[in-house]
């Protein structure tokens, strides 16, 4: 999808710089310094306009949140809303992340959210999918014992691929539904912008929670 060009984007991002972590690789093992406390840290990889991660932040002030989004014209909206809401337990990484181990120490995160990730439908691009087995194991490395990975998708093929990767890596499924909004897990579910759009058309939402 083509990104909308925004006038004076750099200037607008600079005005919201207090919500952006510069040189995030330098924070590896030190992310609690950003928040000034030792509360659990959760990460969303690919936050888009930020509805999901901002709602998490509002509902759970006892936790800290890191939102990763490399598309600057998209993440600007998330930053603006975080500023409007006066959130103080969230920070943004405004770049694309290939390997979380470059940014986080072993066990530094409490959990990871993957919401409506790019399906990379061509088979030759399977390794680029965020739920590819090797990537899942990278996530596990930076999540502390007892943490989890949560994945939601409207793409049925990607979800089946994800379930196969979970099985191949030997990870344990804690919760799973191929119709999240009509499941026991619907209560308390925080929706994303994409999720609301798909749900209105009657599209099923796939969901899985994995023990790290």
Coordinates of N, CA and C in Angstrom, one line a residue:
X1 N 0.8 -1.2 0.0 CA 0.0 0.0 0.0 C 0.9 1.2 0.0
X2 N 0.6 2.2 -0.9 CA 1.4 3.4 -1.0 C 1.1 4.3 0.2
X3 N 2.2 4.8 0.8 CA 2.1 5.6 2.0 C 1.7 7.1 1.6
X4 N 0.9 7.7 2.4 CA 0.5 9.0 2.1 C 1.6 10.0 2.5
X5 N 1.9 10.9 1.5 CA 2.9 11.9 1.8 C 2.4 12.9 2.7
X6 N 3.2 13.2 3.7 CA 2.8 14.2 4.7 C 3.8 15.4 4.7
X7 N 3.2 16.6 4.6 CA 4.0 17.8 4.5 C 4.7 18.0 5.9
X8 N 6.0 18.4 5.8 CA 6.8 18.7 7.0 C 6.8 17.5 8.0
X9 N 6.9 16.3 7.4 CA 6.9 15.1 8.2 C 8.1 15.1 9.3
X10 N 9.3 15.4 8.8 CA 10.4 15.4 9.7 C 10.2 16.4 10.9
X11 N 9.7 17.6 10.6 CA 9.4 18.6 11.6 C 8.4 18.1 12.6
X12 N 7.4 17.4 12.1 CA 6.3 16.9 13.0 C 6.8 15.8 13.9
X13 N 7.7 14.9 13.3 CA 8.3 13.9 14.1 C 9.2 14.4 15.2
X14 N 9.9 15.5 14.9 CA 10.8 16.1 15.8 C 10.0 16.7 17.0
X15 N 8.8 17.2 16.7 CA 8.0 17.8 17.8 C 7.5 16.7 18.8
X16 N 7.5 15.5 18.3 CA 7.1 14.4 19.2 C 8.2 13.5 19.6
X17 N 9.4 14.0 19.5 CA 10.6 13.2 19.7 C 10.7 12.6 21.1
X18 N 10.0 13.1 22.1 CA 10.0 12.6 23.5 C 9.4 11.2 23.5
X19 N 8.6 10.8 22.5 CA 8.0 9.5 22.4 C 8.9 8.5 21.6
X20 N 9.9 9.0 21.0 CA 10.8 8.2 20.1 C 12.1 7.8 20.8
X21 N 12.5 6.6 20.7 CA 13.8 6.1 21.2 C 14.8 6.2 20.1
X22 N 15.7 7.1 20.2 CA 16.8 7.2 19.2 C 17.8 6.1 19.5
X23 N 18.5 5.7 18.4 CA 19.5 4.6 18.5 C 19.1 3.5 19.4
X24 N 18.0 2.8 19.1 CA 17.4 1.8 20.0 C 18.3 0.6 20.3
X25 N 19.3 0.3 19.3 CA 20.2 -0.8 19.6 C 21.1 -0.5 20.8
X26 N 21.3 0.8 21.1 CA 22.1 1.2 22.2 C 21.4 0.9 23.5
X27 N 20.1 0.7 23.5 CA 19.3 0.4 24.7 C 19.2 -1.1 25.1
X28 N 19.9 -1.9 24.3 CA 19.8 -3.4 24.6 C 20.3 -3.6 26.0
X29 N 19.4 -4.3 26.8 CA 19.7 -4.6 28.2 C 19.4 -3.4 29.1
X30 N 19.0 -2.3 28.5 CA 18.8 -1.1 29.4 C 17.5 -0.4 29.1
X31 N 16.5 -1.1 28.6 CA 15.2 -0.5 28.2 C 14.5 0.1 29.4
X32 N 14.7 -0.5 30.6 CA 14.0 0.1 31.8 C 14.4 1.5 32.1
X33 N 15.6 1.9 31.6 CA 16.0 3.3 31.8 C 15.1 4.3 31.1
X34 N 14.6 3.8 29.9 CA 13.7 4.7 29.2 C 12.4 5.0 30.0
X35 N 11.9 4.0 30.7 CA 10.7 4.2 31.5 C 10.9 4.6 32.9
X36 N 12.1 4.5 33.4 CA 12.4 4.9 34.8 C 11.8 4.0 35.8
X37 N 11.5 2.7 35.5 CA 11.0 1.8 36.4 C 11.4 0.4 36.0
X38 N 11.0 -0.6 36.8 CA 11.3 -2.0 36.4 C 10.1 -2.8 36.0
X39 N 9.0 -2.1 35.6 CA 7.8 -2.8 35.2 C 8.0 -3.6 34.0
X40 N 7.2 -4.7 33.8 CA 7.3 -5.5 32.6 C 7.2 -4.7 31.3
X41 N 7.9 -5.2 30.3 CA 7.9 -4.5 29.0 C 7.4 -5.4 27.9
X42 N 6.4 -4.9 27.2 CA 5.7 -5.6 26.1 C 6.0 -4.8 24.8
X43 N 6.1 -5.6 23.7 CA 6.5 -5.0 22.4 C 5.5 -5.3 21.4
X44 N 5.1 -4.4 20.5 CA 4.3 -4.7 19.3 C 5.2 -4.4 18.1
X45 N 5.3 -5.5 17.3 CA 6.2 -5.4 16.1 C 5.3 -5.1 14.9
X46 N 5.4 -3.8 14.5 CA 4.5 -3.3 13.4 C 3.2 -2.7 14.0
X47 N 3.3 -1.6 14.6 CA 2.1 -1.0 15.3 C 1.2 -0.2 14.4
X48 N 1.6 0.1 13.2 CA 0.7 0.9 12.4 C 0.4 2.2 13.0
X49 N -0.9 2.6 13.0 CA -1.3 3.8 13.6 C -1.5 3.8 15.1
X50 N -1.2 2.6 15.7 CA -1.0 2.6 17.1 C -2.2 2.3 18.0
X51 N -3.4 2.1 17.4 CA -4.6 1.9 18.2 C -4.4 0.8 19.3
X52 N -3.9 -0.3 18.9 CA -3.8 -1.5 19.8 C -2.8 -1.2 20.9
X53 N -1.7 -0.7 20.6 CA -0.6 -0.6 21.6 C -1.0 0.6 22.5
X54 N -1.6 1.6 22.0 CA -2.0 2.8 22.9 C -3.1 2.3 23.9
X55 N -4.0 1.5 23.4 CA -5.1 1.0 24.3 C -4.5 0.1 25.4
X56 N -3.5 -0.7 25.0 CA -2.8 -1.5 26.0 C -2.2 -0.6 27.0
X57 N -1.6 0.4 26.6 CA -0.9 1.3 27.5 C -1.9 2.0 28.4
X58 N -3.0 2.4 27.9 CA -4.0 3.0 28.7 C -4.7 2.1 29.8
X59 N -4.9 0.9 29.4 CA -5.6 -0.1 30.2 C -4.6 -0.7 31.3
X60 N -3.3 -0.7 31.0 CA -2.4 -1.4 31.8 C -1.2 -0.5 32.2
X61 N -1.5 0.5 33.0 CA -0.4 1.5 33.4 C 0.7 0.8 34.2
X62 N 0.5 -0.4 34.7 CA 1.5 -1.1 35.5 C 2.6 -1.7 34.5
X63 N 2.3 -1.7 33.2 CA 3.2 -2.2 32.2 C 3.9 -1.1 31.4
X64 N 5.0 -1.4 30.7 CA 5.6 -0.5 29.8 C 5.4 -1.1 28.4
X65 N 5.4 -0.3 27.4 CA 5.2 -0.7 26.0 C 6.1 -0.1 25.0
X66 N 6.6 -0.9 24.1 CA 7.4 -0.4 23.0 C 6.7 -0.7 21.7
X67 N 6.5 0.3 20.9 CA 5.8 0.1 19.6 C 6.8 0.3 18.5
X68 N 7.0 -0.7 17.6 CA 7.9 -0.6 16.5 C 7.2 -0.4 15.2
X69 N 7.6 0.6 14.4 CA 6.9 0.9 13.1 C 7.9 1.7 12.3
X70 N 8.3 1.1 11.1 CA 9.3 1.8 10.3 C 8.7 2.8 9.3
X71 N 7.4 2.7 9.0 CA 6.7 3.6 8.1 C 6.4 4.9 8.8
X72 N 7.2 5.9 8.6 CA 7.1 7.1 9.3 C 5.8 7.9 9.1
X73 N 5.3 7.9 7.9 CA 4.0 8.6 7.7 C 2.8 7.9 8.4
X74 N 3.0 6.6 8.7 CA 2.0 5.8 9.4 C 2.1 6.1 10.9
X75 N 3.3 5.9 11.4 CA 3.6 6.0 12.9 C 3.3 7.4 13.4
X76 N 3.4 8.4 12.5 CA 3.1 9.8 13.0 C 1.8 9.9 13.7
X77 N 0.8 9.2 13.1 CA -0.6 9.3 13.8 C -0.5 8.7 15.2
X78 N 0.2 7.6 15.3 CA 0.3 6.9 16.6 C 1.0 7.8 17.6
X79 N 2.0 8.5 17.2 CA 2.7 9.4 18.1 C 1.8 10.6 18.5
X80 N 1.0 11.1 17.5 CA 0.1 12.2 17.8 C -0.9 11.8 18.9
X81 N -1.5 10.6 18.7 CA -2.5 10.2 19.6 C -1.9 9.9 21.0
X82 N -0.7 9.3 21.0 CA -0.1 9.1 22.3 C 0.2 10.4 23.1
X83 N 0.5 11.4 22.3 CA 0.7 12.8 22.9 C -0.6 13.3 23.4
X84 N -1.7 13.2 22.6 CA -3.0 13.7 23.0 C -3.5 13.0 24.3
X85 N -3.2 11.7 24.4 CA -3.6 11.0 25.6 C -2.7 11.1 26.8
X86 N -1.5 11.7 26.6 CA -0.6 11.9 27.7 C 0.0 10.6 28.2
X87 N 0.2 9.7 27.3 CA 0.8 8.4 27.8 C 2.2 8.5 28.2
X88 N 2.5 7.9 29.4 CA 3.9 7.9 29.9 C 4.5 6.6 30.1
X89 N 3.9 5.5 29.5 CA 4.4 4.2 29.7 C 4.6 3.5 28.3
X90 N 4.9 4.4 27.3 CA 5.1 3.9 25.9 C 6.2 4.7 25.2
X91 N 6.9 4.0 24.4 CA 7.9 4.6 23.5 C 7.9 3.9 22.2
X92 N 8.3 4.6 21.1 CA 8.3 4.2 19.8 C 9.7 4.0 19.2
X93 N 9.8 2.9 18.4 CA 11.0 2.7 17.6 C 10.6 2.9 16.2
X94 N 11.1 4.0 15.6 CA 10.7 4.3 14.2 C 11.6 3.8 13.1
X95 N 11.8 2.5 13.1 CA 12.7 1.9 12.1 C 12.2 0.5 11.9
X96 N 12.7 -0.1 10.9 CA 12.4 -1.5 10.6 C 13.3 -2.4 11.4
X97 N 12.8 -3.5 12.0 CA 13.6 -4.4 12.8 C 13.7 -5.7 12.2
X98 N 14.9 -6.2 11.9 CA 15.1 -7.5 11.3 C 15.3 -8.6 12.4
X99 N 16.1 -8.3 13.4 CA 16.4 -9.3 14.4 C 16.3 -8.7 15.8
X100 N 15.3 -9.1 16.5 CA 15.1 -8.4 17.9 C 16.2 -8.6 18.8
X101 N 17.1 -9.6 18.5 CA 18.2 -9.8 19.4 C 19.3 -8.7 19.3
X102 N 19.2 -7.9 18.2 CA 20.1 -6.8 18.1 C 19.6 -5.6 19.0
X103 N 18.4 -5.7 19.5 CA 17.8 -4.6 20.2 C 17.5 -4.9 21.7
X104 N 17.4 -6.2 22.0 CA 17.0 -6.6 23.3 C 17.8 -7.7 23.9
X105 N 18.1 -7.7 25.1 CA 18.9 -8.8 25.8 C 18.0 -10.0 26.1
X106 N 18.6 -11.1 26.3 CA 17.8 -12.3 26.6 C 16.9 -12.0 27.8
X107 N 15.6 -12.4 27.6 CA 14.6 -12.2 28.7 C 14.2 -10.8 29.0
X108 N 14.6 -9.8 28.2 CA 14.3 -8.4 28.5 C 12.8 -8.1 28.4
X109 N 12.1 -8.8 27.5 CA 10.7 -8.5 27.3 C 9.8 -9.4 28.0
X110 N 8.6 -9.0 28.3 CA 7.6 -9.8 29.0 C 6.7 -10.5 27.9
X111 N 6.6 -9.9 26.7 CA 5.7 -10.5 25.7 C 5.8 -9.7 24.4
X112 N 5.4 -10.3 23.3 CA 5.4 -9.7 22.0 C 4.1 -9.8 21.3
X113 N 3.6 -8.8 20.7 CA 2.4 -8.8 19.9 C 2.7 -8.7 18.4
X114 N 2.1 -9.5 17.6 CA 2.2 -9.5 16.2 C 0.8 -9.4 15.6
X115 N 0.4 -8.2 15.1 CA -1.0 -8.0 14.7 C -1.0 -7.7 13.2
X116 N -1.7 -8.6 12.4 CA -2.0 -8.4 11.0 C -0.7 -8.1 10.2
X117 N 0.3 -8.9 10.4 CA 1.6 -8.8 9.8 C 1.5 -9.0 8.3
X118 N 2.4 -8.5 7.5 CA 2.5 -8.7 6.1 C 2.5 -10.2 5.8
X119 N 1.6 -10.8 5.0 CA 1.6 -12.2 4.8 C 2.7 -12.7 3.9
X120 N 3.4 -11.8 3.1 CA 4.4 -12.3 2.2 C 3.9 -13.6 1.5
X121 N 2.9 -13.5 0.6 CA 2.2 -14.7 0.1 C 3.1 -15.6 -0.8
X122 N 4.1 -15.1 -1.4 CA 4.9 -15.9 -2.3 C 5.8 -16.9 -1.5
X123 N 5.8 -18.1 -1.8 CA 6.5 -19.1 -1.1 C 8.0 -18.8 -0.9
X124 N 8.6 -18.2 -1.9 CA 10.0 -17.8 -1.8 C 10.3 -16.8 -0.8
X125 N 9.2 -16.1 -0.3 CA 9.4 -15.0 0.7 C 9.0 -15.5 2.1
X126 N 8.9 -16.8 2.3 CA 8.4 -17.4 3.6 C 9.3 -16.9 4.7
X127 N 10.6 -16.8 4.5 CA 11.5 -16.4 5.6 C 11.3 -15.0 6.1
X128 N 10.6 -14.2 5.3 CA 10.3 -12.8 5.6 C 9.1 -12.7 6.6
X129 N 8.3 -13.7 6.6 CA 7.1 -13.7 7.5 C 7.5 -13.6 8.9
X130 N 6.8 -12.8 9.7 CA 7.2 -12.5 11.1 C 7.0 -13.7 12.0
X131 N 6.2 -14.7 11.4 CA 6.0 -16.0 12.2 C 6.8 -17.1 11.6
X132 N 7.8 -16.9 10.8 CA 8.7 -17.9 10.4 C 9.4 -18.5 11.6
X133 N 9.6 -19.8 11.6 CA 10.1 -20.5 12.7 C 11.4 -19.9 13.3
X134 N 12.3 -19.5 12.5 CA 13.6 -18.9 13.0 C 13.3 -17.6 13.7
X135 N 12.4 -16.9 13.2 CA 12.0 -15.6 13.9 C 11.3 -15.9 15.2
X136 N 10.4 -16.8 15.3 CA 9.8 -17.2 16.5 C 10.8 -17.5 17.6
X137 N 11.8 -18.2 17.2 CA 12.8 -18.6 18.2 C 13.6 -17.4 18.7
X138 N 13.8 -16.4 17.8 CA 14.5 -15.2 18.2 C 13.6 -14.5 19.2
X139 N 12.3 -14.4 19.0 CA 11.4 -13.8 19.9 C 11.5 -14.4 21.3
X140 N 11.5 -15.8 21.3 CA 11.5 -16.5 22.5 C 12.8 -16.2 23.3
X141 N 13.9 -15.9 22.6 CA 15.2 -15.6 23.3 C 15.1 -14.3 24.1
X142 N 14.4 -13.4 23.6 CA 14.4 -12.1 24.2 C 13.2 -11.9 25.2
X143 N 12.3 -13.0 25.3 CA 11.2 -12.9 26.2 C 11.6 -13.7 27.5
X144 N 11.2 -13.2 28.6 CA 11.5 -13.8 29.9 C 10.7 -15.1 30.1
X145 N 11.1 -16.0 31.0 CA 10.3 -17.2 31.3 C 8.9 -16.8 31.7
X146 N 7.9 -17.5 31.2 CA 6.5 -17.1 31.6 C 5.9 -16.1 30.7
X147 N 6.6 -15.6 29.7 CA 6.1 -14.6 28.8 C 5.4 -15.3 27.6
X148 N 4.9 -14.5 26.7 CA 4.2 -15.1 25.5 C 4.3 -14.3 24.3
X149 N 3.9 -14.9 23.2 CA 3.8 -14.2 21.9 C 2.3 -14.4 21.5
X150 N 1.7 -13.2 21.1 CA 0.4 -13.3 20.6 C 0.3 -12.8 19.1
X151 N -0.4 -13.5 18.3 CA -0.5 -13.3 16.9 C -1.9 -13.2 16.4
X152 N -2.3 -12.2 15.7 CA -3.6 -12.1 15.1 C -3.5 -11.8 13.6
X153 N -4.4 -12.4 12.8 CA -4.3 -12.2 11.4 C -5.7 -12.5 10.7
X154 N -6.0 -11.8 9.7 CA -7.1 -12.1 8.8 C -6.8 -13.1 7.7
X155 N -5.5 -13.3 7.5 CA -5.0 -14.1 6.4 C -5.0 -15.6 6.8
X156 N -5.9 -16.4 6.3 CA -6.0 -17.8 6.8 C -4.8 -18.6 6.4
X157 N -4.2 -18.3 5.2 CA -3.1 -19.1 4.8 C -1.9 -18.8 5.6
X158 N -1.7 -17.5 6.0 CA -0.6 -17.2 6.9 C -0.8 -17.8 8.3
X159 N -2.0 -17.9 8.7 CA -2.3 -18.5 10.0 C -2.0 -20.0 10.0
X160 N -2.3 -20.6 9.0 CA -2.0 -22.1 8.9 C -0.5 -22.3 8.8
X161 N 0.2 -21.4 8.1 CA 1.6 -21.4 8.0 C 2.2 -21.3 9.4
X162 N 1.6 -20.3 10.2 CA 2.1 -20.0 11.5 C 1.9 -21.2 12.5
X163 N 0.8 -21.9 12.4 CA 0.6 -23.0 13.2 C 1.6 -24.1 12.9
X164 N 1.9 -24.3 11.6 CA 2.9 -25.3 11.2 C 4.3 -24.9 11.8
X165 N 4.6 -23.6 11.7 CA 5.9 -23.2 12.3 C 6.0 -23.4 13.8
X166 N 4.9 -23.2 14.5 CA 4.8 -23.4 15.9 C 5.1 -24.8 16.2
X167 N 4.4 -25.7 15.5 CA 4.6 -27.2 15.7 C 6.0 -27.6 15.4
X168 N 6.6 -27.1 14.3 CA 8.0 -27.5 14.0 C 9.0 -27.0 15.0
X169 N 8.8 -25.9 15.6 CA 9.7 -25.3 16.6 C 9.5 -25.9 18.0
X170 N 8.4 -26.6 18.1 CA 8.1 -27.2 19.4 C 7.6 -26.3 20.5
X171 N 7.1 -25.1 20.0 CA 6.5 -24.2 21.0 C 5.1 -24.6 21.4
X172 N 4.7 -24.1 22.5 CA 3.4 -24.6 23.1 C 2.3 -23.5 22.9
X173 N 1.2 -23.9 22.3 CA 0.1 -23.1 22.1 C -0.7 -23.0 23.4
X174 N -1.0 -21.8 23.9 CA -1.8 -21.6 25.1 C -3.2 -21.3 24.8
X175 N -3.5 -20.5 23.8 CA -4.8 -20.2 23.3 C -4.8 -20.1 21.8
X176 N -5.9 -20.5 21.2 CA -6.0 -20.5 19.8 C -7.5 -20.5 19.3
X177 N -7.8 -19.6 18.3 CA -9.1 -19.6 17.7 C -9.0 -19.1 16.3
X178 N -9.8 -19.7 15.4 CA -9.8 -19.3 14.0 C -11.0 -18.3 13.8
X179 N -11.6 -18.0 14.9 CA -12.7 -17.0 14.9 C -12.8 -16.2 16.2
X180 N -11.8 -15.4 16.4 CA -11.5 -14.8 17.7 C -12.7 -14.1 18.2
X181 N -13.5 -13.3 17.4 CA -14.6 -12.5 17.9 C -15.8 -13.3 18.3
X182 N -15.8 -14.6 18.0 CA -16.9 -15.5 18.4 C -16.3 -16.6 19.3
X183 N -15.3 -16.3 20.0 CA -14.6 -17.3 20.9 C -14.6 -16.8 22.3
X184 N -14.2 -17.7 23.2 CA -14.1 -17.3 24.7 C -13.0 -16.2 24.9
X185 N -12.1 -16.0 23.9 CA -11.1 -15.0 24.0 C -11.5 -13.6 23.6
X186 N -12.7 -13.5 23.1 CA -13.1 -12.2 22.6 C -13.2 -11.1 23.7
X187 N -13.6 -11.6 24.9 CA -13.7 -10.7 26.0 C -12.3 -10.1 26.4
X188 N -12.2 -8.8 26.4 CA -10.9 -8.2 26.7 C -10.0 -8.0 25.5
X189 N -10.4 -8.5 24.3 CA -9.6 -8.4 23.1 C -9.6 -6.9 22.7
X190 N -8.4 -6.4 22.5 CA -8.2 -5.0 22.0 C -8.0 -5.1 20.5
X191 N -8.8 -4.4 19.8 CA -8.8 -4.5 18.3 C -7.8 -3.5 17.7
X192 N -7.3 -3.8 16.5 CA -6.5 -2.8 15.7 C -7.4 -2.2 14.7
X193 N -6.9 -1.2 14.0 CA -7.6 -0.6 12.9 C -8.0 -1.6 11.8
X194 N -7.0 -2.4 11.4 CA -7.3 -3.4 10.4 C -8.4 -4.4 10.9
X195 N -8.2 -4.8 12.1 CA -9.2 -5.8 12.7 C -10.6 -5.3 12.6
X196 N -10.8 -4.1 13.0 CA -12.2 -3.5 13.0 C -12.7 -3.5 11.5
X197 N -11.9 -3.2 10.6 CA -12.3 -3.1 9.2 C -12.7 -4.5 8.7
X198 N -11.9 -5.5 9.0 CA -12.1 -6.8 8.5 C -13.4 -7.4 9.2
X199 N -13.5 -7.2 10.5 CA -14.6 -7.7 11.3 C -15.9 -7.2 10.8
X200 N -16.0 -6.0 10.3 CA -17.2 -5.4 9.8 C -17.7 -6.1 8.5
X201 N -16.8 -6.7 7.8 CA -17.1 -7.4 6.6 C -17.5 -8.8 6.9
X202 N -17.4 -9.3 8.1 CA -17.7 -10.6 8.5 C -16.5 -11.6 8.4
X203 N -15.3 -11.0 8.1 CA -14.1 -11.9 8.0 C -13.7 -12.4 9.3
X204 N -13.4 -13.7 9.4 CA -13.0 -14.3 10.6 C -11.6 -13.8 11.0
X205 N -11.3 -13.6 12.3 CA -10.0 -13.2 12.8 C -9.3 -14.4 13.4
X206 N -8.1 -14.7 13.0 CA -7.4 -15.8 13.6 C -6.5 -15.3 14.7
X207 N -6.4 -16.1 15.7 CA -5.6 -15.7 16.9 C -4.9 -16.9 17.6
X208 N -3.7 -16.7 18.0 CA -3.0 -17.7 18.7 C -2.0 -17.1 19.7
X209 N -1.9 -17.7 20.9 CA -1.1 -17.2 21.9 C -0.1 -18.4 22.2
X210 N 1.2 -18.0 22.2 CA 2.2 -19.1 22.3 C 3.0 -18.8 23.6
X211 N 3.3 -19.8 24.3 CA 4.2 -19.7 25.5 C 5.6 -19.6 25.1
X212 N 6.3 -18.6 25.6 CA 7.7 -18.4 25.2 C 8.6 -19.2 26.0

